Short mmCIF file of C-alpha atoms in Angstrom, two decimals:
data_model
loop_
_atom_site.label_atom_id
_atom_site.label_comp_id
_atom_site.label_asym_id
_atom_site.label_seq_id
_atom_site.Cartn_x
_atom_site.Cartn_y
_atom_site.Cartn_z
CA MET N 18 7.09 10.29 2.89
CA CYS N 19 10.60 11.42 2.06
CA VAL N 20 11.01 14.95 3.39
CA PRO N 21 13.74 17.60 3.12
CA LYS N 22 16.53 17.28 5.67
CA SER N 23 15.55 20.55 7.32
CA GLN N 24 12.18 19.06 8.22
CA GLU N 25 13.38 15.71 9.55
CA CYS N 26 13.29 15.33 13.31
CA SER N 27 15.03 12.03 13.85
CA LYS N 28 17.12 9.30 12.32
CA LYS N 29 15.90 6.20 10.57
CA THR N 30 13.84 3.85 12.71
CA LYS N 31 15.96 1.75 15.02
CA THR N 32 15.23 -0.50 17.93
CA GLU N 33 16.98 0.02 21.24
CA ASP N 34 19.03 -3.10 20.65
CA GLN N 35 20.11 -1.87 17.22
CA GLU N 36 21.49 1.32 18.71
CA ASN N 37 24.06 -0.69 20.65
CA ALA N 38 24.45 -4.02 18.91
CA SER N 39 22.71 -6.49 16.64
CA VAL N 40 19.31 -7.71 17.74
CA ASP N 41 19.48 -11.03 19.59
CA VAL N 42 17.05 -13.34 17.83
CA PRO N 43 17.10 -16.96 19.05
CA SER N 44 16.33 -19.80 16.68
CA LEU N 45 12.80 -21.15 16.34
CA ALA N 46 13.91 -24.24 18.26
CA GLN N 47 13.74 -22.07 21.40
CA GLU N 48 9.98 -21.65 21.20
CA ASN N 49 9.63 -23.07 24.72
CA GLY N 50 12.02 -20.52 26.23
CA GLU N 51 11.47 -18.50 29.38
CA LYS N 52 10.09 -15.41 27.60
CA GLY N 53 7.36 -17.40 25.85
CA GLU N 54 8.21 -15.79 22.48
CA PHE N 55 9.88 -17.15 19.37
CA HIS N 56 12.04 -14.08 18.90
CA LYS N 57 13.28 -11.39 21.27
CA LEU N 58 12.81 -8.27 19.21
CA ALA N 59 12.82 -4.79 20.66
CA ASP N 60 9.86 -2.53 19.98
CA ALA N 61 10.23 -0.74 16.65
CA LYS N 62 9.22 2.91 16.70
CA ILE N 63 8.20 5.23 13.90
CA PHE N 64 9.92 8.60 13.56
CA LEU N 65 9.20 11.66 11.48
CA SER N 66 11.86 10.93 8.87
CA ASP N 67 10.12 7.62 8.15
CA CYS N 68 6.61 9.01 7.71
CA LEU N 69 4.81 11.75 5.89
CA ALA N 70 4.35 14.32 8.65
CA CYS N 71 6.43 17.08 7.14
CA ASP N 72 5.36 19.86 9.51
CA SER N 73 3.59 18.03 12.33
CA CYS N 74 4.13 14.97 14.48
CA VAL N 75 1.97 11.96 15.21
CA THR N 76 -0.07 12.15 18.40
CA ALA N 77 1.05 10.19 21.44
CA GLU N 78 -1.83 7.76 20.99
CA GLU N 79 -1.01 7.21 17.33
CA GLY N 80 2.66 6.79 18.13
CA LEU N 81 1.83 4.12 20.69
CA GLN N 82 -0.44 2.27 18.27
CA VAL N 83 2.15 2.41 15.50
CA SER N 84 4.94 1.22 17.81
CA GLN N 85 2.89 -1.88 18.51
CA GLN N 86 2.97 -2.84 14.83
CA ASN N 87 6.29 -4.63 14.85
CA ALA N 88 7.87 -8.05 14.68
CA LYS N 89 7.37 -8.53 18.41
CA ASP N 90 3.60 -8.24 17.97
CA PHE N 91 3.75 -10.68 15.05
CA PHE N 92 5.64 -13.25 17.10
CA ARG N 93 3.33 -12.67 20.07
CA VAL N 94 0.46 -14.05 17.99
CA LEU N 95 2.57 -16.91 16.66
CA ASN N 96 3.50 -17.79 20.23
CA LEU N 97 -0.10 -17.63 21.42
CA ASN N 98 -1.05 -20.07 18.69
CA LYS N 99 1.56 -22.47 20.05
CA LYS N 100 0.87 -22.02 23.75
CA CYS N 101 -2.71 -21.14 24.57
CA ASP N 102 -6.09 -22.78 24.47
CA VAL N 103 -7.15 -23.65 20.92
CA SER N 104 -10.23 -21.47 21.33
CA GLN N 105 -7.91 -18.46 21.62
CA HIS N 106 -5.92 -19.20 18.47
CA LYS N 107 -5.77 -16.71 15.60
CA VAL N 108 -5.70 -17.47 11.90
CA LEU N 109 -2.56 -15.70 10.68
CA ALA N 110 -2.78 -14.19 7.20
CA VAL N 111 0.03 -12.19 5.57
CA SER N 112 -0.54 -10.03 2.48
CA VAL N 113 2.52 -8.92 0.51
CA CYS N 114 2.62 -5.76 -1.63
CA PRO N 115 3.91 -6.25 -5.20
CA GLN N 116 6.52 -3.48 -4.73
CA SER N 117 8.10 -5.49 -1.89
CA LEU N 118 8.76 -8.54 -4.06
CA PRO N 119 11.64 -7.05 -6.14
CA TYR N 120 13.43 -6.29 -2.86
CA PHE N 121 13.13 -9.92 -1.77
CA ALA N 122 14.14 -11.12 -5.24
CA ALA N 123 17.29 -8.97 -5.14
CA LYS N 124 18.12 -10.08 -1.61
CA PHE N 125 17.56 -13.78 -2.36
CA ARG N 126 19.12 -13.55 -5.83
CA LEU N 127 16.10 -15.32 -7.26
CA SER N 128 13.45 -14.57 -9.86
CA VAL N 129 10.53 -12.63 -8.44
CA THR N 130 8.23 -15.68 -8.58
CA ASP N 131 10.80 -17.90 -6.85
CA ALA N 132 11.45 -15.18 -4.28
CA SER N 133 7.72 -15.00 -3.61
CA ARG N 134 7.66 -18.75 -3.03
CA ARG N 135 10.70 -18.57 -0.76
CA LEU N 136 9.09 -15.80 1.32
CA CYS N 137 5.81 -17.72 1.47
CA GLY N 138 7.63 -20.89 2.58
CA PHE N 139 9.47 -19.02 5.32
CA LEU N 140 6.32 -17.39 6.68
CA LYS N 141 4.43 -20.68 6.68
CA GLY N 142 7.40 -22.31 8.41
CA LEU N 143 6.96 -19.75 11.18
CA GLY N 144 3.30 -20.66 11.57
CA VAL N 145 1.48 -18.34 9.16
CA HIS N 146 -1.60 -20.02 7.71
CA TYR N 147 -2.15 -17.99 4.53
CA VAL N 148 0.06 -15.75 2.38
CA PHE N 149 -1.64 -13.52 -0.18
CA ASP N 150 -0.55 -11.10 -2.91
CA THR N 151 -2.20 -7.66 -2.64
CA ALA N 152 -2.21 -7.25 -6.44
CA ILE N 153 -5.85 -8.36 -6.46
CA ALA N 154 -6.75 -5.48 -4.11
CA ALA N 155 -4.79 -3.04 -6.28
CA GLY N 156 -6.85 -4.28 -9.22
CA PHE N 157 -10.07 -3.24 -7.47
CA SER N 158 -8.59 0.13 -6.54
CA ILE N 159 -7.48 0.82 -10.12
CA LEU N 160 -10.82 -0.19 -11.64
CA GLU N 161 -12.76 2.01 -9.23
CA SER N 162 -10.36 4.90 -9.90
CA GLN N 163 -10.94 4.51 -13.63
CA LYS N 164 -14.70 4.71 -13.27
CA GLU N 165 -14.50 7.65 -10.88
CA PHE N 166 -12.30 9.66 -13.22
CA VAL N 167 -14.74 9.24 -16.11
CA ARG N 168 -17.64 10.36 -13.87
CA ARG N 169 -15.67 13.38 -12.64
CA TYR N 170 -14.68 14.35 -16.18
CA GLN N 171 -18.28 14.19 -17.37
CA ARG N 172 -19.66 16.35 -14.55
CA HIS N 173 -16.76 18.81 -14.31
CA SER N 174 -17.55 22.50 -14.73
CA GLU N 175 -15.97 25.81 -13.76
CA GLY N 176 -18.70 26.42 -11.23
CA GLU N 177 -18.35 22.98 -9.63
CA PRO N 178 -14.88 21.68 -10.48
CA ALA N 179 -14.52 17.91 -10.15
CA LEU N 180 -11.05 17.88 -11.70
CA PRO N 181 -8.19 17.36 -11.32
CA MET N 182 -8.48 13.95 -9.70
CA LEU N 183 -5.55 13.14 -7.44
CA THR N 184 -4.74 9.53 -6.63
CA SER N 185 -5.26 8.28 -3.09
CA ALA N 186 -3.32 5.00 -2.98
CA CYS N 187 -0.29 6.48 -1.18
CA PRO N 188 -1.02 6.79 2.57
CA GLY N 189 1.75 9.33 3.11
CA TRP N 190 0.28 11.69 0.54
CA VAL N 191 -3.31 11.18 1.75
CA ARG N 192 -2.42 11.83 5.36
CA TYR N 193 -0.48 14.96 4.41
CA ALA N 194 -3.46 16.16 2.36
CA GLU N 195 -5.88 15.55 5.22
CA ARG N 196 -3.82 16.76 8.16
CA VAL N 197 -1.98 19.69 6.58
CA LEU N 198 -3.56 20.81 3.30
CA GLY N 199 -7.29 20.26 3.71
CA HIS N 200 -9.60 22.16 1.38
CA PRO N 201 -9.24 22.81 -1.55
CA VAL N 202 -7.09 19.69 -2.00
CA THR N 203 -9.09 16.93 -0.30
CA PRO N 204 -12.17 17.23 -2.58
CA HIS N 205 -9.87 16.28 -5.46
CA LEU N 206 -8.68 13.05 -3.83
CA CYS N 207 -9.98 9.95 -5.54
CA THR N 208 -12.43 8.21 -3.21
CA ALA N 209 -11.29 4.71 -4.20
CA LYS N 210 -9.69 2.99 -1.22
CA SER N 211 -6.04 2.07 -1.33
CA PRO N 212 -4.92 -1.51 -2.03
CA GLN N 213 -4.09 -2.00 1.65
CA GLN N 214 -7.54 -0.89 2.77
CA ILE N 215 -9.26 -3.08 0.18
CA MET N 216 -7.08 -6.05 1.06
CA GLY N 217 -8.12 -5.60 4.68
CA SER N 218 -11.77 -5.84 3.67
CA LEU N 219 -11.12 -8.82 1.41
CA VAL N 220 -9.39 -10.76 4.18
CA LYS N 221 -11.55 -9.72 7.14
CA ASP N 222 -14.86 -9.75 5.27
CA TYR N 223 -14.91 -11.95 2.16
CA PHE N 224 -12.25 -14.47 3.19
CA ALA N 225 -13.47 -14.61 6.80
CA ARG N 226 -17.01 -15.44 5.70
CA ARG N 227 -15.69 -18.01 3.23
CA GLN N 228 -13.76 -19.68 6.05
CA ASN N 229 -16.67 -19.29 8.48
CA LEU N 230 -14.59 -17.08 10.78
CA SER N 231 -15.38 -13.87 12.62
CA PRO N 232 -13.05 -11.00 11.58
CA ASP N 233 -11.48 -10.82 15.02
CA LYS N 234 -10.30 -14.43 14.68
CA ILE N 235 -7.95 -13.37 11.86
CA PHE N 236 -4.68 -11.58 12.55
CA HIS N 237 -3.85 -9.86 9.27
CA VAL N 238 -0.30 -8.68 8.57
CA ILE N 239 0.67 -6.45 5.63
CA VAL N 240 4.23 -6.56 4.25
CA ALA N 241 4.91 -3.20 2.59
CA PRO N 242 7.82 -1.07 1.29
CA CYS N 243 7.16 1.98 3.50
CA TYR N 244 6.41 3.00 7.08
CA ASP N 245 3.38 5.12 6.11
CA LYS N 246 1.42 1.89 5.77
CA LYS N 247 1.64 1.49 9.55
CA LEU N 248 -0.19 4.79 9.98
CA GLU N 249 -2.70 3.84 7.31
CA ALA N 250 -3.61 0.73 9.29
CA LEU N 251 -5.06 2.99 12.00
CA ARG N 252 -7.89 4.07 9.70
CA GLU N 253 -11.13 2.25 10.40
CA ASP N 254 -13.43 3.33 7.58
CA PHE N 255 -14.20 -0.14 6.28
CA PRO N 256 -16.94 -2.72 7.06
CA THR N 257 -14.93 -4.88 9.49
CA ALA N 258 -14.45 -1.91 11.83
CA SER N 259 -18.00 -2.39 13.06
CA HIS N 260 -16.93 -5.84 14.27
CA GLY N 261 -14.09 -4.35 16.35
CA SER N 262 -11.43 -5.56 13.94
CA ARG N 263 -9.13 -3.44 11.78
CA GLY N 264 -8.44 -4.53 8.22
CA ALA N 265 -4.71 -4.70 8.93
CA ASP N 266 -3.71 -5.65 12.47
CA CYS N 267 0.01 -5.21 11.88
CA VAL N 268 2.20 -3.75 9.13
CA LEU N 269 5.80 -4.90 8.73
CA THR N 270 8.17 -3.35 6.21
CA SER N 271 10.11 -5.47 3.74
CA GLY N 272 13.26 -4.60 5.67
CA GLU N 273 11.77 -5.85 8.94
CA ILE N 274 10.90 -9.18 7.28
CA ILE N 275 14.42 -9.52 5.89
CA GLN N 276 15.83 -8.87 9.36
CA ILE N 277 13.66 -11.67 10.76
CA MET N 278 14.81 -14.03 7.99
CA GLU N 279 18.48 -13.19 8.42
CA GLN N 280 18.30 -13.85 12.16
CA SER N 281 16.49 -17.17 11.89
CA ASP N 282 17.92 -20.64 11.27
CA LEU N 283 14.59 -22.02 10.07
CA ALA N 284 14.95 -24.54 7.23
CA VAL N 285 12.82 -23.04 4.45
CA LYS N 286 10.75 -25.08 2.02
CA ASP N 287 9.34 -22.99 -0.84
CA ALA N 288 5.55 -22.74 -1.02
CA ALA N 289 3.06 -21.33 -3.51
CA VAL N 290 1.23 -18.14 -2.61
CA ASP N 291 -2.41 -18.58 -1.64
CA THR N 292 -5.48 -17.02 -3.19
CA LEU N 293 -8.70 -15.95 -1.52
CA PHE N 294 -10.45 -18.85 -3.25
CA GLY N 295 -9.64 -21.82 -1.04
CA GLY N 296 -7.33 -24.42 -2.56
CA LEU N 297 -6.32 -22.35 -5.60
CA LYS N 298 -2.71 -21.11 -5.64
CA GLU N 299 -1.01 -18.24 -7.45
CA GLU N 300 0.99 -19.72 -10.32
CA GLU N 301 3.14 -16.71 -11.22
CA VAL N 302 3.65 -13.16 -10.01
CA ARG N 303 1.91 -10.45 -12.06
CA ARG N 304 1.94 -6.67 -11.70
CA HIS N 305 0.08 -3.63 -12.94
CA ASP N 306 1.48 -1.17 -15.46
CA GLY N 307 3.67 1.19 -13.43
CA ALA N 308 7.44 1.69 -13.50
CA SER N 309 7.73 1.66 -9.69
CA SER N 310 4.14 1.59 -8.47
CA ASP N 311 0.74 0.10 -9.30
CA GLY N 312 0.50 2.35 -12.36
CA TYR N 313 -2.73 4.23 -11.72
CA LEU N 314 -1.81 6.85 -14.33
CA ALA N 315 -1.35 4.38 -17.18
CA HIS N 316 -4.48 2.38 -16.39
CA VAL N 317 -6.75 5.39 -15.87
CA PHE N 318 -5.32 7.11 -18.95
CA ARG N 319 -6.06 4.18 -21.26
CA HIS N 320 -9.55 3.71 -19.81
CA ALA N 321 -10.42 7.40 -20.09
CA ALA N 322 -9.11 7.66 -23.65
CA LYS N 323 -11.35 4.79 -24.70
CA GLN N 324 -14.45 5.68 -22.70
CA LEU N 325 -14.42 9.43 -23.34
CA PHE N 326 -12.90 9.71 -26.83
CA ASP N 327 -13.04 6.18 -28.27
CA GLU N 328 -9.24 6.22 -28.62
CA ASP N 329 -7.24 3.02 -28.13
CA VAL N 330 -3.93 3.71 -26.39
CA GLY N 331 -1.20 1.08 -26.49
CA GLU N 332 2.06 2.03 -24.85
CA VAL N 333 1.81 5.14 -22.69
CA THR N 334 4.52 7.71 -23.53
CA TYR N 335 5.86 9.72 -20.60
CA ARG N 336 7.57 13.10 -21.01
CA THR N 337 9.91 14.18 -18.24
CA LEU N 338 9.43 17.81 -17.22
CA ARG N 339 11.00 19.43 -14.12
CA ASN N 340 12.83 16.26 -13.04
CA LYS N 341 12.63 12.49 -13.43
CA ASP N 342 9.93 12.34 -10.74
CA PHE N 343 7.59 14.74 -12.55
CA GLN N 344 6.31 13.36 -15.85
CA GLU N 345 3.48 14.20 -18.20
CA VAL N 346 1.26 12.15 -20.49
CA THR N 347 -1.12 13.67 -23.04
CA LEU N 348 -3.77 12.44 -25.45
CA GLU N 349 -3.88 14.64 -28.55
CA LYS N 350 -6.08 14.63 -31.64
CA ASN N 351 -5.91 17.06 -34.54
CA GLY N 352 -3.57 19.30 -32.57
CA GLU N 353 -5.93 19.49 -29.57
CA VAL N 354 -4.97 18.13 -26.14
CA LEU N 355 -7.86 15.97 -24.96
CA LEU N 356 -6.30 14.59 -21.79
CA ARG N 357 -3.32 15.82 -19.79
CA PHE N 358 -2.10 13.58 -16.98
CA ALA N 359 0.94 13.86 -14.72
CA ALA N 360 2.92 11.76 -12.25
CA ALA N 361 4.32 13.69 -9.26
CA TYR N 362 6.59 11.78 -6.90
CA GLY N 363 8.36 13.20 -3.85
CA PHE N 364 7.78 16.14 -1.51
CA ARG N 365 9.06 18.94 -3.77
CA ASN N 366 6.93 17.89 -6.72
CA ILE N 367 3.90 17.53 -4.47
CA GLN N 368 4.42 21.06 -3.18
CA ASN N 369 4.52 22.40 -6.75
CA VAL N 370 1.29 20.55 -7.59
CA VAL N 371 -0.46 21.92 -4.51
CA LEU N 372 0.74 25.49 -5.16
CA LYS N 373 -0.60 25.49 -8.72
CA LEU N 374 -3.85 23.90 -7.61
CA LYS N 375 -4.43 26.55 -4.94
CA LYS N 376 -3.68 29.35 -7.42
CA GLY N 377 -6.18 27.95 -9.89
CA ARG N 378 -3.53 27.50 -12.58
CA PHE N 379 -3.59 23.75 -12.87
CA PRO N 380 -3.36 22.26 -16.38
CA TYR N 381 -3.86 18.58 -15.51
CA HIS N 382 -6.96 16.40 -15.44
CA PHE N 383 -5.33 13.70 -13.33
CA VAL N 384 -2.20 13.37 -11.18
CA GLU N 385 -0.69 10.20 -9.78
CA VAL N 386 0.81 11.37 -6.48
CA LEU N 387 3.34 9.36 -4.47
CA ALA N 388 5.10 10.64 -1.36
CA CYS N 389 8.43 8.95 -2.04
CA ALA N 390 10.75 10.21 -4.75
CA GLY N 391 11.33 7.31 -7.10
CA GLY N 392 7.96 5.76 -6.29
CA CYS N 393 6.95 2.85 -4.09
CA LEU N 394 10.04 0.77 -4.80
CA ASN N 395 12.01 3.50 -3.03
CA GLY N 396 9.94 3.28 0.14
CA ARG N 397 11.88 3.92 3.34
CA GLY N 398 11.14 0.41 4.56
CA GLN N 399 13.41 -1.21 1.99
CA ALA N 400 16.42 -0.54 -0.22
CA GLN N 401 18.08 1.60 2.45
CA THR N 402 21.71 1.66 3.52
CA GLU N 403 22.65 1.33 7.19
CA ASP N 404 22.92 5.12 7.53
CA GLY N 405 19.35 5.60 6.25
CA HIS N 406 20.06 6.68 2.67
CA ALA N 407 18.67 5.09 -0.48
CA ASP N 408 20.75 2.18 -1.75
CA LYS N 409 20.90 3.36 -5.35
CA ALA N 410 22.55 0.24 -6.73
CA LEU N 411 19.99 -2.02 -5.10
CA LEU N 412 17.17 0.27 -6.24
CA ARG N 413 18.33 0.07 -9.88
CA GLN N 414 18.41 -3.71 -9.58
CA MET N 415 14.89 -3.72 -8.12
CA GLU N 416 13.60 -1.47 -10.91
CA GLY N 417 14.92 -3.94 -13.48
CA ILE N 418 13.33 -6.87 -11.66
CA TYR N 419 9.99 -5.06 -11.38
CA ALA N 420 10.00 -4.10 -15.06
CA ASP N 421 10.44 -7.76 -16.02
CA ILE N 422 7.33 -8.89 -14.15
CA PRO N 423 4.52 -9.59 -16.66
CA VAL N 424 1.73 -7.01 -16.65
CA ARG N 425 -1.89 -8.10 -16.17
CA PRO N 426 -4.51 -5.35 -16.60
CA PRO N 427 -7.12 -5.58 -13.83
CA GLU N 428 -9.90 -5.77 -16.43
CA THR N 429 -8.56 -9.17 -17.48
CA SER N 430 -8.43 -10.67 -13.97
CA ALA N 431 -11.03 -13.41 -13.69
CA HIS N 432 -10.65 -13.37 -9.90
CA VAL N 433 -11.48 -9.67 -9.67
CA GLN N 434 -14.56 -10.08 -11.85
CA GLU N 435 -15.66 -13.09 -9.82
CA LEU N 436 -15.30 -11.15 -6.58
CA TYR N 437 -17.35 -8.23 -7.91
CA GLN N 438 -20.24 -10.66 -8.34
CA GLU N 439 -19.78 -13.02 -5.38
CA TRP N 440 -18.56 -10.53 -2.76
CA LEU N 441 -20.09 -7.21 -3.87
CA ASP N 442 -23.27 -8.25 -5.73
CA GLY N 443 -22.16 -6.69 -9.02
CA VAL N 444 -19.96 -3.87 -10.28
CA ASP N 445 -22.53 -1.11 -9.63
CA SER N 446 -24.14 -2.30 -6.41
CA PRO N 447 -24.35 -0.24 -3.17
CA ARG N 448 -21.89 -2.73 -1.66
CA VAL N 449 -19.20 -1.46 -4.02
CA GLN N 450 -19.43 2.05 -2.59
CA GLU N 451 -19.28 0.76 0.97
CA ALA N 452 -16.41 -1.69 0.49
CA LEU N 453 -14.23 0.07 -2.09
CA HIS N 454 -14.66 3.82 -1.44
CA THR N 455 -13.95 6.18 1.44
CA MET N 456 -14.25 9.81 2.58
CA TYR N 457 -11.57 12.23 3.72
CA GLN N 458 -11.32 14.63 6.62
CA GLY N 459 -9.45 17.91 6.72
CA PRO N 460 -7.71 20.02 9.36
CA GLY N 461 -10.19 21.18 11.97
CA LEU N 462 -12.78 18.53 11.15
CA ARG N 463 -13.71 15.94 13.73
CA ALA N 464 -11.53 12.87 13.36
CA VAL N 465 -13.17 9.50 13.17
CA SER N 466 -12.34 6.62 15.53
CA ARG N 467 -8.63 6.25 16.16
CA ASP N 468 -7.57 8.70 13.47
CA ILE N 469 -6.97 11.54 15.91
CA LYS N 470 -6.59 15.06 14.59
CA TRP N 471 -3.30 16.89 15.09
#
């Protein structure tokens, strides 16, 4: 989460080597070197300015667990697969967030689909077995959010308010809501799991069973635009946790991946991105309808307009209010406002939302909340200058690249519909609640598993 300077406690994440000089990364040809690792990377650490904790710090245990999610851990598994007994090998799967792809496209000076293939080829050249796109998981999250909003709207009353519904896909925002805000904010969080959480279940549950593997035989890496995803990986409220395996074993930022690529002399051969369905490959990159995110507001708005008022909405019209990161969308009929949605990005806008909510003067039915100003494309794990500030020129380029990616509504995804039936036994089965929804804790409540309270 991007926080005001007065609340930052450290500089942008750096390794010890980076403080003094460039990181020494040998070529892959040195895989039989003395250290027994492909690359010599210092431990990356997470600091307050890179996460959401605006008025608290991560616990020592959490800090240790997060520090282990780095390139060194990634290469440790790659090295084990080269060195050890076959029975100890891990299947390496990497899932890439859609908002990371424009960063790679800008860096490689390629189209987003070609950049995706280049990244996939590089990872497979390192020894990764499967590379997935998390857009399919975002599709599940959006569809479940749509259904939940309609249910909340229909049961909402002054005595038992179910609205507004606040999105829960951003881990920085969710953690801030749980650890700092608590009630009355957390009951308004959408219970649909985030794309990262759902992708963890897809890989460690559905894909593992399809490949006849136990979840702990898969080492699952997420490539994401922000550091908050590393903290999110510590949550264990999904089915695979009972098998002793987290959904995401390691989270690497887009910037960390670029650093690995820049310091490697591996000859890259482009490769198509995998799907969860065996031999099928992703033909072309698709996104959901958001300017810099997965577009929960637009998708939920259209669905609610149709389901609640039988209104077909084409292009969603945003109206900028306080600043470019606070926008409003309304559905009106005969002069009456039927739906009022908002998008609130960045710490200051979030604070305004929370203040109005606590005072009971909240005019919105739904708010898409993102911790980073500018949305997910502006995550602190990418598009940053060396001194830790946003690279505005690169960000504008990424926004243009992202806008040009064709949009595919999740309702039209044959793979999502197939998975609802094959993996979850139907769209309304008890399995859906278990696999795609979660619960939230608040300050003072007992933390679950590794998610230690402050």
